Amino acid sequence: TQLLEQSPQFLSIQEGENLTVYCNSSSVFSSLQWYRQEPGEGPVLLVTVVTGGEVKKLKRLTFQFGDARKDSSLHITAAQPGDTGLYLCAGAGAGGTSYGKLTFGQGTILTVHP
Amino acid sequence: DTGVSQDPRHKITKRGQNVTFRCDPISEHNRLYWYRQTLGQGPEFLTYFQNEAQLEKSRLLSDRFSAERPKGSFSTLEIQRTEQGDSAMYLCASSLNVLARENYGYTFGSGTRLTVV
């Protein structure tokens, strides 16, 4: 069974601060995604990282995939209240019937105060 | 195509009753997934289909849960003899060709919030 450990579980910060969310596993994934979810809605895909060591930037968000494709991080620069939400990492299985099936981390609830 | 649709958005049922949820995926997506999510937690895998074939079902899923995708398009998830522990958000997602890894990701519906009283 593939497990993803996401940390921290809760993050409460002031507008303008920087933050990093971590996602770790002992399993190798074919790709890793980050999603953002608002209350009462389904998760929305932010980014997919595929190659070990890959770094992707999406405005103030920077995503990194570990060299061994087992871990990832999300860094937000100068957080804004609109960034508030549940952030989820998800790893795609690497083989067999699990190929493409996503395993999610527990999520990080981010609150950015004005 | 307006994305993944789930119906109903909310369902309140009495313990012991049966409930059925429907999911309409993005039409060109051949994979369809069902997940369950409790408040503040990550989605937990239930089952998934590739076209009409159910390829995997979670070992955590009891016999009271069944899912179908009869024509490889929409899917239904049925819970028989509901229990209070079944209360959760039930999420459906669909995905494009799994081999296209660079763009791989799920498109989720808005979910069905089930409350068992």
mmCIF file of C-alpha atoms in Angstrom, chain A residues 29-106:
data_model
loop_
_atom_site.group_PDB
_atom_site.id
_atom_site.type_symbol
_atom_site.label_atom_id
_atom_site.label_comp_id
_atom_site.label_asym_id
_atom_site.label_seq_id
_atom_site.Cartn_x
_atom_site.Cartn_y
_atom_site.Cartn_z
ATOM 1 C CA PHE A 29 5.357 7.435 -8.006
ATOM 2 C CA SER A 30 5.041 7.799 -11.765
ATOM 3 C CA SER A 31 3.920 11.379 -11.189
ATOM 4 C CA LEU A 32 2.770 13.595 -8.363
ATOM 5 C CA GLN A 33 0.045 16.190 -8.353
ATOM 6 C CA TRP A 34 -0.940 19.034 -6.080
ATOM 7 C CA TYR A 35 -4.574 20.016 -5.649
ATOM 8 C CA ARG A 36 -6.352 22.827 -3.864
ATOM 9 C CA GLN A 37 -9.806 22.354 -2.419
ATOM 10 C CA GLU A 38 -12.322 24.844 -1.093
ATOM 11 C CA PRO A 39 -15.126 23.928 1.331
ATOM 12 C CA GLY A 40 -18.005 22.079 -0.329
ATOM 13 C CA GLU A 41 -16.180 21.618 -3.621
ATOM 14 C CA GLY A 42 -13.997 18.966 -5.215
ATOM 15 C CA PRO A 43 -10.207 19.324 -5.405
ATOM 16 C CA VAL A 44 -8.833 21.334 -8.324
ATOM 17 C CA LEU A 45 -5.568 20.336 -9.978
ATOM 18 C CA LEU A 46 -2.739 22.873 -9.565
ATOM 19 C CA VAL A 47 0.219 21.064 -11.110
ATOM 20 C CA THR A 48 1.634 17.696 -12.167
ATOM 21 C CA VAL A 49 5.323 16.893 -11.734
ATOM 22 C CA VAL A 50 6.782 13.898 -13.512
ATOM 23 C CA THR A 51 10.577 13.964 -13.595
ATOM 24 C CA GLY A 52 12.766 13.484 -10.519
ATOM 25 C CA GLY A 53 14.228 16.843 -9.471
ATOM 26 C CA GLU A 54 11.673 18.763 -11.508
ATOM 27 C CA VAL A 55 10.696 22.267 -10.377
ATOM 28 C CA LYS A 56 7.562 23.996 -11.635
ATOM 29 C CA LYS A 57 6.390 27.508 -10.901
ATOM 30 C CA LEU A 58 2.838 28.781 -10.997
ATOM 31 C CA LYS A 59 2.888 32.499 -10.145
ATOM 32 C CA ARG A 60 3.730 32.608 -6.408
ATOM 33 C CA LEU A 61 3.647 28.796 -6.064
ATOM 34 C CA THR A 62 6.754 26.648 -6.564
ATOM 35 C CA PHE A 63 6.480 22.868 -6.753
ATOM 36 C CA GLN A 64 9.386 20.456 -6.489
ATOM 37 C CA PHE A 65 9.558 16.708 -7.112
ATOM 38 C CA GLY A 66 12.273 14.790 -5.269
ATOM 39 C CA ASP A 67 15.108 13.200 -7.214
ATOM 40 C CA ALA A 68 13.876 9.706 -6.336
ATOM 41 C CA ARG A 69 10.243 10.580 -7.158
ATOM 42 C CA LYS A 70 9.147 9.762 -3.602
ATOM 43 C CA ASP A 71 8.570 13.226 -2.164
ATOM 44 C CA SER A 72 7.494 16.708 -3.119
ATOM 45 C CA SER A 73 7.121 20.198 -1.712
ATOM 46 C CA LEU A 74 4.916 23.199 -2.339
ATOM 47 C CA HIS A 75 6.278 26.637 -1.511
ATOM 48 C CA ILE A 76 4.072 29.732 -1.511
ATOM 49 C CA THR A 77 5.712 33.158 -1.557
ATOM 50 C CA ALA A 78 3.962 36.183 -0.072
ATOM 51 C CA ALA A 79 0.775 34.329 0.829
ATOM 52 C CA GLN A 80 -2.554 36.072 0.313
ATOM 53 C CA PRO A 81 -5.959 35.475 1.932
ATOM 54 C CA GLY A 82 -7.139 34.018 -1.385
ATOM 55 C CA ASP A 83 -4.632 31.184 -0.916
ATOM 56 C CA THR A 84 -6.672 29.880 2.013
ATOM 57 C CA GLY A 85 -7.836 26.315 1.478
ATOM 58 C CA LEU A 86 -7.000 22.623 1.772
ATOM 59 C CA TYR A 87 -3.879 21.639 -0.150
ATOM 60 C CA LEU A 88 -3.530 18.020 -1.168
ATOM 61 C CA CYS A 89 -0.659 16.113 -2.668
ATOM 62 C CA ALA A 90 -1.392 12.935 -4.602
ATOM 63 C CA GLY A 91 0.900 10.306 -6.063
ATOM 64 C CA ALA A 92 0.062 8.266 -9.153
ATOM 65 C CA GLY A 93 0.787 4.547 -8.970
ATOM 66 C CA ALA A 94 3.737 3.314 -10.968
ATOM 67 C CA GLY A 95 2.596 -0.101 -12.169
ATOM 68 C CA GLY A 96 -0.074 -2.740 -12.679
ATOM 69 C CA THR A 97 -3.691 -1.824 -12.026
ATOM 70 C CA SER A 98 -2.411 0.935 -9.728
ATOM 71 C CA TYR A 99 -0.896 2.804 -12.683
ATOM 72 C CA GLY A 100 -2.591 6.172 -12.757
ATOM 73 C CA LYS A 101 -4.541 5.606 -9.538
ATOM 74 C CA LEU A 102 -3.977 8.475 -7.109
ATOM 75 C CA THR A 103 -3.147 8.087 -3.439
ATOM 76 C CA PHE A 104 -3.745 11.291 -1.498
ATOM 77 C CA GLY A 105 -1.979 12.748 1.483
ATOM 78 C CA GLN A 106 -3.959 13.831 4.542
#
